[in-house]
C-alpha positions as MATLAB code, in Angstrom:
seq = 'NLYGGQIYNVELTDNDTPANSIKTSATVESTTQPTDMVIYNELTGLRVGEYLFGTFELVEPKPFIVTSLGDSTISDYLGAPEVITLLGSAHELNGLSVPGDTIDGQLAIWNAQDPMPEPYAYVVIQVGLNDLNPAENVAVTIAKYQNLVDTVKADIGTAKLFISQMTPAKDTITNLWDANAQQKWLDLNEAIEGLGGNPITGADYVITSHVAVLDDGTSNLKPEYDTGDGIHGNGAAHQVIADAWVDVIVNDAGLVA';
ca = [
     -21.288   31.842   32.891;
     -22.052   28.870   30.658;
     -25.969   29.454   29.880;
     -26.986   30.664   26.539;
     -24.818   27.974   24.160;
     -21.350   30.109   24.919;
     -18.614   28.019   24.058;
     -15.346   27.425   25.898;
     -12.208   25.535   25.412;
     -11.161   23.200   28.120;
      -8.073   20.875   28.430;
      -8.737   16.951   28.662;
      -6.262   15.113   30.988;
      -4.484   12.341   29.386;
      -6.883    9.890   31.295;
      -9.745   11.728   29.548;
      -8.850   11.480   26.539;
      -9.917    9.040   23.962;
      -6.850    7.073   22.167;
      -7.928    8.515   18.558;
      -7.429   12.031   19.978;
      -4.835   14.070   17.926;
      -5.360   16.897   20.540;
      -6.261   17.203   23.869;
      -7.809   20.496   23.988;
     -11.784   20.342   23.239;
     -14.483   22.310   23.121;
     -16.992   22.344   25.988;
     -20.517   23.342   24.617;
     -23.354   24.481   27.290;
     -26.451   23.286   27.020;
     -29.277   24.128   30.171;
     -27.268   24.383   32.988;
     -22.990   24.588   33.774;
     -23.301   20.810   35.120;
     -24.497   19.432   31.733;
     -21.980   19.735   29.232;
     -21.087   17.762   26.031;
     -17.301   17.824   25.247;
     -16.056   17.822   21.576;
     -12.493   17.196   19.534;
     -12.012   20.350   18.446;
      -9.921   19.394   15.425;
     -12.723   17.138   13.983;
     -15.789   18.233   15.721;
     -16.859   14.490   17.419;
     -18.388   14.432   20.337;
     -16.067   12.688   22.663;
     -17.564   13.300   26.206;
     -20.496   14.262   27.946;
     -20.641   15.871   31.394;
     -23.988   15.113   32.841;
     -25.116   16.336   36.635;
     -21.520   15.954   37.774;
     -20.657   12.942   36.459;
     -17.934   12.543   32.979;
     -18.821    9.605   31.032;
     -16.559    8.761   27.239;
     -18.345    8.890   24.412;
     -17.040    5.304   22.276;
     -14.833    7.014   19.733;
     -15.010    6.329   16.471;
     -12.123    5.375   13.977;
     -10.404    7.692   11.563;
     -10.562    7.044    7.911;
      -7.785    6.974    5.380;
      -8.702    6.657    1.840;
      -6.508    6.297   -1.602;
      -8.134    6.555   -4.659;
      -5.791    5.353   -7.709;
      -4.719    2.661  -10.423;
      -2.117    0.054  -10.508;
       0.781    2.147   -9.601;
      -0.943    2.403   -6.030;
      -2.501   -0.770   -5.857;
      -1.617   -4.253   -4.071;
      -0.699   -5.481   -7.923;
       2.286   -7.677   -9.510;
       3.630   -8.462   -6.174;
       4.142   -4.874   -4.918;
       1.889   -4.108   -1.663;
      -0.951   -1.090   -1.938;
       0.867    1.733   -0.812;
      -2.203    2.598    1.780;
      -0.757   -0.230    3.657;
       2.778    1.292    3.700;
       1.894    4.491    5.595;
       2.128    2.964    9.329;
      -0.795    4.072    9.534;
      -2.988    4.005   13.064;
      -6.319    4.501   11.265;
      -8.858    2.241    9.493;
      -7.572    2.197    5.984;
     -10.158    2.033    2.928;
      -7.994    1.684   -0.154;
     -10.557    2.238   -3.065;
      -7.472    2.151   -6.192;
      -7.935   -0.223   -8.910;
      -5.831   -1.880  -11.556;
      -6.174   -0.481  -14.997;
      -9.043    2.417  -13.485;
      -9.234    5.980  -14.908;
     -10.025    9.047  -13.314;
     -14.026    8.453  -14.094;
     -13.486    5.044  -12.868;
     -12.392    6.522   -9.383;
     -14.764    8.683   -9.252;
     -17.768    6.139   -9.758;
     -16.033    4.087   -6.942;
     -15.986    6.672   -4.603;
     -19.575    7.650   -5.331;
     -20.666    3.965   -4.804;
     -19.565    3.993   -1.095;
     -22.776    3.364    0.457;
     -22.965    5.235    3.397;
     -20.261    7.049    2.901;
     -17.278    6.711    5.614;
     -17.060    8.773    8.218;
     -15.184   10.683    9.990;
     -12.334   10.925    7.740;
      -8.945   11.715    8.290;
      -7.348   11.977    5.271;
      -8.009   11.034    1.241;
      -4.969   10.693   -1.115;
      -5.524   10.829   -4.801;
      -2.753    9.372   -7.047;
      -4.436    8.460  -10.566;
      -4.459    9.166  -14.274;
      -1.830    7.017  -16.103;
      -4.935    5.273  -17.609;
      -6.366    8.670  -18.699;
      -3.057    9.831  -21.291;
      -4.677    8.350  -24.304;
      -4.036   11.431  -26.487;
      -7.149   11.272  -28.244;
      -8.329   12.900  -25.727;
      -7.505   16.405  -24.945;
      -5.747   17.098  -22.047;
      -7.954   20.030  -21.184;
     -10.961   17.430  -20.876;
      -8.755   15.107  -19.054;
      -7.846   17.910  -16.464;
     -11.647   18.669  -16.052;
     -12.409   15.151  -15.059;
      -9.646   15.195  -12.630;
     -10.958   18.527  -11.093;
     -14.251   17.102  -10.992;
     -13.121   13.941   -8.964;
     -10.942   16.885   -6.569;
     -14.114   18.871   -5.787;
     -16.149   15.734   -5.360;
     -14.354   14.263   -2.920;
     -13.868   17.863   -1.345;
     -16.924   18.052   -0.980;
     -17.958   14.720    0.879;
     -15.110   14.556    3.661;
     -15.925   18.244    4.949;
     -12.898   19.679    6.767;
     -10.936   16.706    6.338;
      -7.584   16.978    4.306;
      -6.840   15.902    0.522;
      -4.126   15.047   -1.118;
      -3.136   14.934   -4.156;
       0.097   13.226   -5.910;
       1.256   13.211   -8.968;
       1.823   10.610  -11.742;
       4.740    8.183  -11.865;
       7.105    8.119  -14.829;
       6.636    5.448  -17.596;
       7.483    7.521  -20.808;
       8.483    4.625  -23.117;
       5.672    2.262  -21.972;
       2.950    5.161  -22.566;
       4.655    6.242  -26.000;
       4.618    2.449  -27.259;
       0.948    2.217  -25.903;
      -0.203    5.498  -28.090;
       2.446    7.890  -29.228;
       4.918   10.389  -28.727;
       1.849   12.532  -27.565;
       1.414   10.632  -24.695;
       4.327   11.713  -22.823;
       3.224   15.494  -23.594;
      -0.023   14.650  -21.918;
       1.993   13.442  -18.810;
       3.652   16.333  -18.372;
       0.916   18.602  -18.498;
      -1.381   16.747  -16.482;
       1.419   16.512  -13.347;
       1.960   19.980  -14.058;
      -2.065   20.665  -13.440;
      -1.638   18.378  -10.271;
       1.088   20.755   -8.954;
      -1.179   23.425   -9.286;
       0.778   24.971  -12.296;
       0.483   25.532  -15.771;
      -2.518   27.272  -17.372;
      -5.003   25.235  -16.613;
      -4.044   24.288  -12.835;
      -6.003   21.827  -10.492;
      -7.406   23.448   -7.337;
      -9.277   22.575   -4.479;
      -6.481   20.052   -2.833;
      -5.006   20.884    0.601;
      -1.782   19.487   -0.329;
       0.274   18.229   -3.395;
       2.824   15.319   -3.296;
       5.531   15.499   -5.920;
       8.822   14.064   -4.193;
       8.255   10.488   -5.236;
       8.493   11.332   -8.986;
      11.964   12.586   -9.079;
      13.430    9.446   -7.006;
      11.704    7.434   -9.395;
      12.823    8.894  -12.274;
      16.140    7.193  -14.118;
      16.852   10.663  -15.773;
      15.140    9.875  -19.234;
      11.145    9.957  -17.845;
      11.263    6.708  -17.334;
      11.366    4.284  -13.957;
      14.816    3.391  -12.576;
      15.549   -0.022  -13.075;
      15.893   -0.894   -9.570;
      11.813    0.581   -9.182;
      10.848   -1.428  -12.168;
       8.492   -4.332  -12.301;
       9.851   -5.058  -15.643;
       7.027   -3.519  -17.800;
       8.296    0.445  -17.567;
       5.032    1.310  -15.504;
       4.039   -0.678  -12.787;
       6.704   -0.207   -9.895;
       7.823   -2.945   -7.569;
       7.793   -3.388   -3.280;
      10.480   -0.741   -3.308;
       8.837    1.766   -5.883;
       5.716    1.768   -3.443;
       7.673    2.183   -0.393;
       9.070    5.681   -2.099;
       5.632    6.337   -2.840;
       4.319    5.401    0.806;
       7.455    7.802    1.801;
       6.359   10.495    0.126;
       2.899   10.433    0.886;
       3.936   10.690    4.888;
       6.297   13.000    4.053;
       3.512   15.718    3.334;
       0.788   14.395    5.764;
       3.225   14.596    8.488;
       5.265   17.196    7.910;
       3.314   19.614    6.076;
      -0.054   18.948    7.408;
       0.882   17.961   11.014;
      -1.685   15.129   10.799;
      -1.182   11.748   12.043;
      -0.187    9.083    9.280;
];
């Protein structure tokens, strides 16, 4: 029987399923009688319909939110489009990346969202190039990144969090600081990948494939992807990054990009 708050799985027909439902199966939670039920999307937990006294009514679905956090290497900058806009996403986009921003800067922007958008489909973080000053120990920088990951993950609940490695820029960051900046780049990217003695944990997936595609073999951007300053990618570079994101989002996580 359906009494006592027991939960069952049902299949909704295509005609009954809201356009943004990812799965047709849903959870039915009984309330007071068999003809009084609330139907939820089993993947998102969102209410998608009600069956009250013999009449089924759809609930207006909320759009899913896709957010990116980062710096100029994924922003709308120097003629290159913001990476999040290249995903081909059917979701509502919420790009928060800011040119010149640091890990702590992106944390502040994340926390400043009021109210926090929901429901999230997923969040992608690609940040760190502005934190490579060797004057700050890499362990401190990794701790800041870990705090950003922990904060975002706590806020988005069951939605997926992806973290993406920094792009190559050896000569530029060496000229900006010194040769130790490149070692810090290596150490931070290793931690982002979940490797080394101080790995970053808590993300659902790590995105890495774009780094090798963009690298000229000397840890710098290939000329065909460089705007000319050795650190900022052009539109083609941003497409490489977007393709790497989509590959993991769709093929590894099984989500709709």
